[in-house]
PDB file of C-alpha atoms in Angstrom:
ATOM      1  CA  MET O   1      93.963  92.470  85.556  1.00 92.00           C
ATOM      2  CA  ILE O   2      90.817  94.545  86.326  1.00 96.00           C
ATOM      3  CA  ARG O   3      87.458  94.202  84.694  1.00 96.00           C
ATOM      4  CA  THR O   4      83.991  95.595  85.391  1.00 97.00           C
ATOM      5  CA  ARG O   5      80.803  94.568  83.690  1.00 97.00           C
ATOM      6  CA  GLY O   6      77.648  96.679  83.955  1.00 97.00           C
ATOM      7  CA  LEU O   7      78.891  98.324  87.113  1.00 97.00           C
ATOM      8  CA  LYS O   8      76.247 100.431  88.890  1.00 97.00           C
ATOM      9  CA  VAL O   9      76.714 102.656  91.906  1.00 97.00           C
ATOM     10  CA  SER O  10      74.291 105.232  93.310  1.00 94.00           C
ATOM     11  CA  ARG O  11      74.683 108.031  95.838  1.00 89.00           C
ATOM     12  CA  GLY O  12      71.582 109.328  97.710  1.00 87.00           C
ATOM     13  CA  GLY O  13      69.370 107.343  95.459  1.00 86.00           C
ATOM     14  CA  GLU O  14      70.802 108.960  92.332  1.00 91.00           C
ATOM     15  CA  PRO O  15      72.836 106.907  89.864  1.00 93.00           C
ATOM     16  CA  VAL O  16      76.510 107.821  89.586  1.00 95.00           C
ATOM     17  CA  LEU O  17      77.766 104.820  87.560  1.00 96.00           C
ATOM     18  CA  ASN O  18      75.130 103.332  85.396  1.00 95.00           C
ATOM     19  CA  GLY O  19      76.567 100.303  83.625  1.00 96.00           C
ATOM     20  CA  VAL O  20      80.321 100.809  83.395  1.00 97.00           C
ATOM     21  CA  ASP O  21      82.259  98.226  81.236  1.00 96.00           C
ATOM     22  CA  LEU O  22      86.001  98.518  81.652  1.00 96.00           C
ATOM     23  CA  GLU O  23      89.015  96.277  81.080  1.00 95.00           C
ATOM     24  CA  VAL O  24      92.491  97.191  82.348  1.00 96.00           C
ATOM     25  CA  GLU O  25      95.358  95.187  80.979  1.00 95.00           C
ATOM     26  CA  ALA O  26      98.190  93.952  83.205  1.00 95.00           C
ATOM     27  CA  GLY O  27     101.289  96.279  83.351  1.00 95.00           C
ATOM     28  CA  ARG O  28      99.483  99.113  81.460  1.00 96.00           C
ATOM     29  CA  ILE O  29      98.464 102.602  82.506  1.00 97.00           C
ATOM     30  CA  THR O  30      94.744 103.336  81.955  1.00 97.00           C
ATOM     31  CA  THR O  31      93.487 106.798  82.580  1.00 96.00           C
ATOM     32  CA  ILE O  32      89.916 107.582  83.378  1.00 96.00           C
ATOM     33  CA  ILE O  33      88.781 111.060  82.370  1.00 92.00           C
ATOM     34  CA  GLY O  34      85.681 113.044  82.585  1.00 88.00           C
ATOM     35  CA  GLU O  35      84.046 116.098  84.026  1.00 85.00           C
ATOM     36  CA  SER O  36      83.944 116.755  87.770  1.00 84.00           C
ATOM     37  CA  GLY O  37      81.300 114.671  89.435  1.00 85.00           C
ATOM     38  CA  CYS O  38      80.975 112.149  86.661  1.00 89.00           C
ATOM     39  CA  GLY O  39      81.951 109.177  88.842  1.00 92.00           C
ATOM     40  CA  LYS O  40      85.695 108.748  88.218  1.00 93.00           C
ATOM     41  CA  SER O  41      86.685 108.601  91.884  1.00 93.00           C
ATOM     42  CA  THR O  42      83.531 106.564  92.602  1.00 95.00           C
ATOM     43  CA  LEU O  43      84.806 103.899  90.117  1.00 96.00           C
ATOM     44  CA  LEU O  44      88.146 103.610  91.972  1.00 94.00           C
ATOM     45  CA  ARG O  45      86.358 103.138  95.278  1.00 94.00           C
ATOM     46  CA  ALA O  46      84.123 100.536  93.824  1.00 96.00           C
ATOM     47  CA  VAL O  47      86.983  98.656  92.377  1.00 95.00           C
ATOM     48  CA  MET O  48      88.504  98.397  95.865  1.00 94.00           C
ATOM     49  CA  ARG O  49      85.049  97.695  97.242  1.00 94.00           C
ATOM     50  CA  LEU O  50      85.211 100.586  99.623  1.00 93.00           C
ATOM     51  CA  ILE O  51      81.643 101.595  98.766  1.00 94.00           C
ATOM     52  CA  PRO O  52      78.513  99.510  98.118  1.00 93.00           C
ATOM     53  CA  VAL O  53      77.731  98.486  94.550  1.00 95.00           C
ATOM     54  CA  ASP O  54      74.161  98.344  93.217  1.00 95.00           C
ATOM     55  CA  GLY O  55      74.772  96.019  90.359  1.00 96.00           C
ATOM     56  CA  GLY O  56      77.252  94.545  87.819  1.00 97.00           C
ATOM     57  CA  GLU O  57      80.477  92.656  88.329  1.00 97.00           C
ATOM     58  CA  ILE O  58      84.017  93.508  89.498  1.00 97.00           C
ATOM     59  CA  TRP O  59      86.846  91.117  88.574  1.00 97.00           C
ATOM     60  CA  ILE O  60      90.363  91.480  89.904  1.00 96.00           C
ATOM     61  CA  GLU O  61      93.054  89.154  88.546  1.00 94.00           C
ATOM     62  CA  GLY O  62      90.306  86.887  87.184  1.00 93.00           C
ATOM     63  CA  ARG O  63      88.465  86.688  90.536  1.00 94.00           C
ATOM     64  CA  LEU O  64      84.951  87.969  91.052  1.00 96.00           C
ATOM     65  CA  ILE O  65      85.064  90.101  94.159  1.00 96.00           C
ATOM     66  CA  ASN O  66      81.461  91.327  94.587  1.00 95.00           C
ATOM     67  CA  ASP O  67      80.529  88.834  97.280  1.00 93.00           C
ATOM     68  CA  LEU O  68      83.881  88.099  98.857  1.00 94.00           C
ATOM     69  CA  PRO O  69      83.766  88.026 102.690  1.00 95.00           C
ATOM     70  CA  GLU O  70      85.592  91.041 104.149  1.00 93.00           C
ATOM     71  CA  ALA O  71      88.531  88.974 105.403  1.00 92.00           C
ATOM     72  CA  LYS O  72      89.134  87.669 101.886  1.00 94.00           C
ATOM     73  CA  MET O  73      88.602  91.113 100.358  1.00 93.00           C
ATOM     74  CA  ASP O  74      91.364  92.397 102.632  1.00 91.00           C
ATOM     75  CA  GLU O  75      93.717  89.925 100.995  1.00 91.00           C
ATOM     76  CA  VAL O  76      92.742  91.305  97.620  1.00 93.00           C
ATOM     77  CA  ARG O  77      93.241  94.888  98.800  1.00 92.00           C
ATOM     78  CA  LYS O  78      96.766  94.046  99.928  1.00 90.00           C
ATOM     79  CA  ARG O  79      97.556  93.507  96.245  1.00 92.00           C
ATOM     80  CA  MET O  80      96.222  97.019  95.452  1.00 93.00           C
ATOM     81  CA  GLY O  81      97.561 100.447  96.528  1.00 92.00           C
ATOM     82  CA  MET O  82      95.606 103.646  96.299  1.00 92.00           C
ATOM     83  CA  VAL O  83      96.951 107.217  96.156  1.00 92.00           C
ATOM     84  CA  PHE O  84      94.075 109.408  97.421  1.00 87.00           C
ATOM     85  CA  GLN O  85      93.377 112.986  96.333  1.00 80.00           C
ATOM     86  CA  GLU O  86      95.987 115.405  97.833  1.00 70.00           C
ATOM     87  CA  GLY O  87      97.849 112.489  99.438  1.00 70.00           C
ATOM     88  CA  ALA O  88      95.493 112.005 102.491  1.00 85.00           C
ATOM     89  CA  LEU O  89      98.506 111.480 104.854  1.00 91.00           C
ATOM     90  CA  PHE O  90      97.980 111.053 108.577  1.00 92.00           C
ATOM     91  CA  ASP O  91      98.859 114.514 110.018  1.00 92.00           C
ATOM     92  CA  SER O  92      99.947 113.153 113.326  1.00 94.00           C
ATOM     93  CA  MET O  93     102.495 110.734 111.871  1.00 95.00           C
ATOM     94  CA  THR O  94     105.938 111.351 110.388  1.00 96.00           C
ATOM     95  CA  VAL O  95     106.636 110.488 106.796  1.00 96.00           C
ATOM     96  CA  GLU O  96     108.244 107.234 107.982  1.00 96.00           C
ATOM     97  CA  GLU O  97     105.222 106.314 110.074  1.00 96.00           C
ATOM     98  CA  ASN O  98     102.788 107.050 107.263  1.00 95.00           C
ATOM     99  CA  VAL O  99     104.697 104.712 104.857  1.00 95.00           C
ATOM    100  CA  ALA O 100     105.050 102.068 107.592  1.00 96.00           C
ATOM    101  CA  PHE O 101     101.323 102.129 108.527  1.00 95.00           C
ATOM    102  CA  PRO O 102     100.182  99.403 105.981  1.00 93.00           C
ATOM    103  CA  LEU O 103     103.128  97.190 106.911  1.00 94.00           C
ATOM    104  CA  ARG O 104     102.339  97.432 110.677  1.00 93.00           C
ATOM    105  CA  ARG O 105      98.691  96.813 110.096  1.00 90.00           C
ATOM    106  CA  HIS O 106      98.801  93.992 107.627  1.00 90.00           C
ATOM    107  CA  THR O 107     102.126  92.148 108.166  1.00 90.00           C
ATOM    108  CA  ARG O 108     104.152  90.597 110.995  1.00 90.00           C
ATOM    109  CA  MET O 109     107.397  92.211 109.838  1.00 93.00           C
ATOM    110  CA  SER O 110     109.930  93.114 112.507  1.00 95.00           C
ATOM    111  CA  ARG O 111     110.889  96.763 113.106  1.00 94.00           C
ATOM    112  CA  GLY O 112     114.040  96.213 111.187  1.00 95.00           C
ATOM    113  CA  GLU O 113     112.228  94.732 108.199  1.00 96.00           C
ATOM    114  CA  ILE O 114     109.698  97.531 108.191  1.00 95.00           C
ATOM    115  CA  SER O 115     112.472 100.172 108.395  1.00 95.00           C
ATOM    116  CA  ARG O 116     114.187  98.586 105.399  1.00 95.00           C
ATOM    117  CA  VAL O 117     110.987  98.481 103.274  1.00 95.00           C
ATOM    118  CA  VAL O 118     110.175 102.097 104.186  1.00 95.00           C
ATOM    119  CA  GLY O 119     113.646 103.166 103.141  1.00 95.00           C
ATOM    120  CA  GLU O 120     113.302 101.393  99.859  1.00 93.00           C
ATOM    121  CA  ARG O 121     109.953 102.961  99.063  1.00 93.00           C
ATOM    122  CA  LEU O 122     111.088 106.453 100.052  1.00 94.00           C
ATOM    123  CA  GLU O 123     114.201 106.003  97.897  1.00 93.00           C
ATOM    124  CA  ALA O 124     112.001 105.059  94.981  1.00 92.00           C
ATOM    125  CA  VAL O 125     110.151 108.367  95.201  1.00 92.00           C
ATOM    126  CA  GLY O 126     113.189 110.421  95.936  1.00 91.00           C
ATOM    127  CA  LEU O 127     112.478 111.246  99.606  1.00 93.00           C
ATOM    128  CA  THR O 128     115.142 109.443 101.559  1.00 92.00           C
ATOM    129  CA  ASP O 129     115.897 112.593 103.578  1.00 92.00           C
ATOM    130  CA  ALA O 130     112.255 113.206 104.623  1.00 93.00           C
ATOM    131  CA  ARG O 131     111.746 110.217 106.962  1.00 93.00           C
ATOM    132  CA  LYS O 132     111.388 112.260 110.134  1.00 95.00           C
ATOM    133  CA  LYS O 133     109.377 115.128 108.728  1.00 95.00           C
ATOM    134  CA  MET O 134     105.787 115.757 109.477  1.00 96.00           C
ATOM    135  CA  PRO O 135     103.195 116.287 106.676  1.00 94.00           C
ATOM    136  CA  ASP O 136     102.875 120.000 107.493  1.00 92.00           C
ATOM    137  CA  GLN O 137     106.591 120.382 106.682  1.00 94.00           C
ATOM    138  CA  LEU O 138     106.113 119.063 103.164  1.00 92.00           C
ATOM    139  CA  SER O 139     105.219 120.782  99.901  1.00 88.00           C
ATOM    140  CA  GLY O 140     102.215 119.585  97.965  1.00 86.00           C
ATOM    141  CA  GLY O 141     104.365 117.621  95.583  1.00 87.00           C
ATOM    142  CA  MET O 142     106.232 115.936  98.435  1.00 91.00           C
ATOM    143  CA  LYS O 143     103.003 114.888 100.037  1.00 92.00           C
ATOM    144  CA  ARG O 144     101.874 113.233  96.821  1.00 90.00           C
ATOM    145  CA  ARG O 145     105.227 111.341  96.607  1.00 92.00           C
ATOM    146  CA  VAL O 146     104.888 110.133 100.229  1.00 94.00           C
ATOM    147  CA  ALA O 147     101.380 108.929  99.372  1.00 94.00           C
ATOM    148  CA  VAL O 148     102.810 107.011  96.436  1.00 93.00           C
ATOM    149  CA  ALA O 149     105.507 105.441  98.762  1.00 94.00           C
ATOM    150  CA  ARG O 150     102.731 104.461 101.219  1.00 95.00           C
ATOM    151  CA  ALA O 151     100.633 102.970  98.445  1.00 94.00           C
ATOM    152  CA  LEU O 152     103.661 100.898  97.400  1.00 93.00           C
ATOM    153  CA  ALA O 153     104.469  99.672 100.919  1.00 93.00           C
ATOM    154  CA  LEU O 154     102.912  96.161 100.497  1.00 92.00           C
ATOM    155  CA  GLY O 155     104.332  95.601  97.045  1.00 92.00           C
ATOM    156  CA  PRO O 156     100.979  95.845  95.202  1.00 93.00           C
ATOM    157  CA  LYS O 157     100.274  94.538  91.745  1.00 93.00           C
ATOM    158  CA  ILE O 158      97.820  97.352  91.105  1.00 95.00           C
ATOM    159  CA  LEU O 159      98.104 101.104  91.800  1.00 95.00           C
ATOM    160  CA  LEU O 160      95.150 103.463  91.683  1.00 95.00           C
ATOM    161  CA  TYR O 161      95.711 107.217  91.577  1.00 95.00           C
ATOM    162  CA  ASP O 162      92.848 109.598  92.372  1.00 94.00           C
ATOM    163  CA  GLU O 163      93.491 113.020  90.785  1.00 91.00           C
ATOM    164  CA  PRO O 164      97.229 112.897  91.578  1.00 90.00           C
ATOM    165  CA  THR O 165      98.074 116.289  90.035  1.00 88.00           C
ATOM    166  CA  THR O 166      95.086 118.349  91.236  1.00 86.00           C
ATOM    167  CA  GLY O 167      96.259 121.743  92.681  1.00 84.00           C
ATOM    168  CA  LEU O 168      99.874 121.305  91.635  1.00 85.00           C
ATOM    169  CA  ASP O 169     101.789 123.788  89.430  1.00 87.00           C
ATOM    170  CA  PRO O 170     103.099 122.618  86.020  1.00 89.00           C
ATOM    171  CA  ILE O 171     106.526 121.718  87.321  1.00 88.00           C
ATOM    172  CA  LEU O 172     105.191 119.637  90.191  1.00 86.00           C
ATOM    173  CA  THR O 173     102.578 118.040  87.871  1.00 90.00           C
ATOM    174  CA  ALA O 174     105.386 116.976  85.509  1.00 91.00           C
ATOM    175  CA  THR O 175     107.289 115.528  88.500  1.00 89.00           C
ATOM    176  CA  ILE O 176     104.234 113.427  89.607  1.00 90.00           C
ATOM    177  CA  LEU O 177     103.602 112.199  86.045  1.00 93.00           C
ATOM    178  CA  GLU O 178     107.205 111.127  85.709  1.00 91.00           C
ATOM    179  CA  LEU O 179     106.854 109.361  89.031  1.00 90.00           C
ATOM    180  CA  ILE O 180     103.801 107.422  87.887  1.00 93.00           C
ATOM    181  CA  LEU O 181     105.705 106.219  84.797  1.00 94.00           C
ATOM    182  CA  LYS O 182     108.789 105.340  86.872  1.00 91.00           C
ATOM    183  CA  MET O 183     106.730 103.277  89.356  1.00 90.00           C
ATOM    184  CA  ARG O 184     105.161 101.301  86.467  1.00 93.00           C
ATOM    185  CA  GLU O 185     108.617 100.650  84.956  1.00 93.00           C
ATOM    186  CA  ARG O 186     110.264  99.798  88.291  1.00 89.00           C
ATOM    187  CA  TYR O 187     107.576  97.616  89.828  1.00 90.00           C
ATOM    188  CA  GLY O 188     105.565  96.506  86.805  1.00 92.00           C
ATOM    189  CA  THR O 189     102.331  97.725  88.298  1.00 94.00           C
ATOM    190  CA  THR O 190      98.936  97.783  86.555  1.00 96.00           C
ATOM    191  CA  THR O 191      97.819 101.402  86.933  1.00 96.00           C
ATOM    192  CA  ILE O 192      94.526 103.322  86.839  1.00 97.00           C
ATOM    193  CA  VAL O 193      94.790 107.152  86.969  1.00 97.00           C
ATOM    194  CA  VAL O 194      91.707 109.294  87.502  1.00 95.00           C
ATOM    195  CA  THR O 195      92.044 112.837  86.217  1.00 91.00           C
ATOM    196  CA  HIS O 196      90.156 115.681  84.536  1.00 84.00           C
ATOM    197  CA  ASP O 197      93.504 116.933  83.060  1.00 86.00           C
ATOM    198  CA  MET O 198      93.633 115.709  79.481  1.00 85.00           C
ATOM    199  CA  ARG O 199      97.225 116.947  78.989  1.00 86.00           C
ATOM    200  CA  SER O 200      98.351 114.708  81.785  1.00 90.00           C
ATOM    201  CA  ALA O 201      96.365 111.761  80.406  1.00 91.00           C
ATOM    202  CA  MET O 202      97.990 112.094  77.038  1.00 90.00           C
ATOM    203  CA  LYS O 203     101.524 112.045  78.577  1.00 93.00           C
ATOM    204  CA  ILE O 204     101.310 108.868  80.652  1.00 95.00           C
ATOM    205  CA  SER O 205      98.506 106.641  79.275  1.00 96.00           C
ATOM    206  CA  ASP O 206      98.514 103.440  77.335  1.00 96.00           C
ATOM    207  CA  ARG O 207      94.740 103.735  77.111  1.00 95.00           C
ATOM    208  CA  ILE O 208      92.202 106.409  77.914  1.00 94.00           C
ATOM    209  CA  ALA O 209      88.590 105.906  78.892  1.00 94.00           C
ATOM    210  CA  MET O 210      86.000 108.685  79.219  1.00 92.00           C
ATOM    211  CA  ILE O 211      83.036 108.515  81.610  1.00 93.00           C
ATOM    212  CA  HIS O 212      79.914 110.493  80.728  1.00 91.00           C
ATOM    213  CA  GLY O 213      76.404 109.908  81.903  1.00 91.00           C
ATOM    214  CA  GLY O 214      77.549 107.108  84.195  1.00 94.00           C
ATOM    215  CA  ARG O 215      79.091 105.051  81.374  1.00 94.00           C
ATOM    216  CA  ILE O 216      82.301 104.655  79.396  1.00 94.00           C
ATOM    217  CA  VAL O 217      81.469 106.517  76.217  1.00 90.00           C
ATOM    218  CA  GLU O 218      84.955 106.618  74.594  1.00 89.00           C
ATOM    219  CA  GLU O 219      87.927 104.349  75.035  1.00 91.00           C
ATOM    220  CA  GLY O 220      91.145 103.647  73.174  1.00 91.00           C
ATOM    221  CA  SER O 221      94.886 104.322  72.812  1.00 91.00           C
ATOM    222  CA  VAL O 222      96.207 107.850  72.951  1.00 89.00           C
ATOM    223  CA  GLU O 223      96.712 107.769  69.162  1.00 88.00           C
ATOM    224  CA  ARG O 224      93.089 106.719  68.583  1.00 86.00           C
ATOM    225  CA  ILE O 225      91.755 109.369  71.025  1.00 82.00           C
ATOM    226  CA  LYS O 226      93.786 112.057  69.212  1.00 77.00           C
ATOM    227  CA  SER O 227      92.865 111.026  65.727  1.00 76.00           C
ATOM    228  CA  GLY O 228      89.306 109.769  65.918  1.00 60.00           C
ATOM    229  CA  SER O 229      87.559 111.369  68.771  1.00 62.00           C
ATOM    230  CA  SER O 230      83.792 111.721  69.054  1.00 70.00           C
ATOM    231  CA  PRO O 231      82.244 115.188  69.220  1.00 74.00           C
ATOM    232  CA  LEU O 232      81.896 114.786  73.058  1.00 74.00           C
ATOM    233  CA  MET O 233      85.605 113.959  73.429  1.00 73.00           C
ATOM    234  CA  GLU O 234      86.576 116.841  71.094  1.00 73.00           C
ATOM    235  CA  ARG O 235      84.602 119.295  73.289  1.00 72.00           C
ATOM    236  CA  PHE O 236      86.339 117.895  76.361  1.00 71.00           C
ATOM    237  CA  LEU O 237      89.745 118.236  74.675  1.00 69.00           C
ATOM    238  CA  GLN O 238      89.060 121.786  73.594  1.00 67.00           C
ATOM    239  CA  THR O 239      87.704 122.788  77.063  1.00 62.00           C
ATOM    240  CA  ASP O 240      90.778 121.357  78.782  1.00 58.00           C
ATOM    241  CA  LEU O 241      93.103 123.095  76.339  1.00 54.00           C
ATOM    242  CA  ASP O 242      91.359 126.420  76.963  1.00 54.00           C
ATOM    243  CA  GLU O 243      91.469 125.944  80.666  1.00 56.00           C
ATOM    244  CA  GLY O 244      95.235 125.037  80.394  1.00 52.00           C
ATOM    245  CA  LYS O 245      95.938 128.369  78.618  1.00 48.00           C
ATOM    246  CA  VAL O 246      94.141 130.195  81.490  1.00 38.00           C
ATOM    247  CA  ARG O 247      96.025 128.262  84.218  1.00 47.00           C
ATOM    248  CA  HIS O 248      99.459 128.550  82.610  1.00 45.00           C
ATOM    249  CA  GLY O 249      99.091 132.015  81.063  1.00 47.00           C
TER     250      GLY O 249
END
């Protein structure tokens, strides 16, 4: 469903991604892990072609998108939904208006049709009673769930989550992880999750890929990562475990 070959992205003249090779299978959850600043979020933005790419190839559903004109790229993006860090909701819009935004911008649906789809998406994330609320009336977990509903608005085949549990307590983290699994089961989406939380990655992933030094240095099933990790992965696992003990007492 998604494939990158030798993907290179720089920021301020400094390489961030330096030859990333990644394959994401249809209907599966692939989690990208790594230290802060290693390029995880950059990879998501590159896949959606929201930032310039310096080299390599990006394939979406068997189609090379590097040089697609913007109008055709917009059609590709309609098949992809992204949940940004901390939700990134529009503060001046209600929950209903936030979820409806992609439909109003990219479709010719009537008000009634839009209202129906918004209701379906909010029902899917368990927020049917929050339609008229403003973002500042929502908890952190509720904001993430609204962001998921908005990402689902156009019925995408691909969902990308950028640090979906950052800043959430253990109970809300578990709620969001359950939601990610539920959305995959309900809609059959191909999913990429970016996180530095190894515990979360272990709970939801079909495959895990680790970025270090601008490249994928470790990749495999959860079982393989648990049983045959490299020294680098083992250090990351132990660091995350130690941090988890501090966070959760």
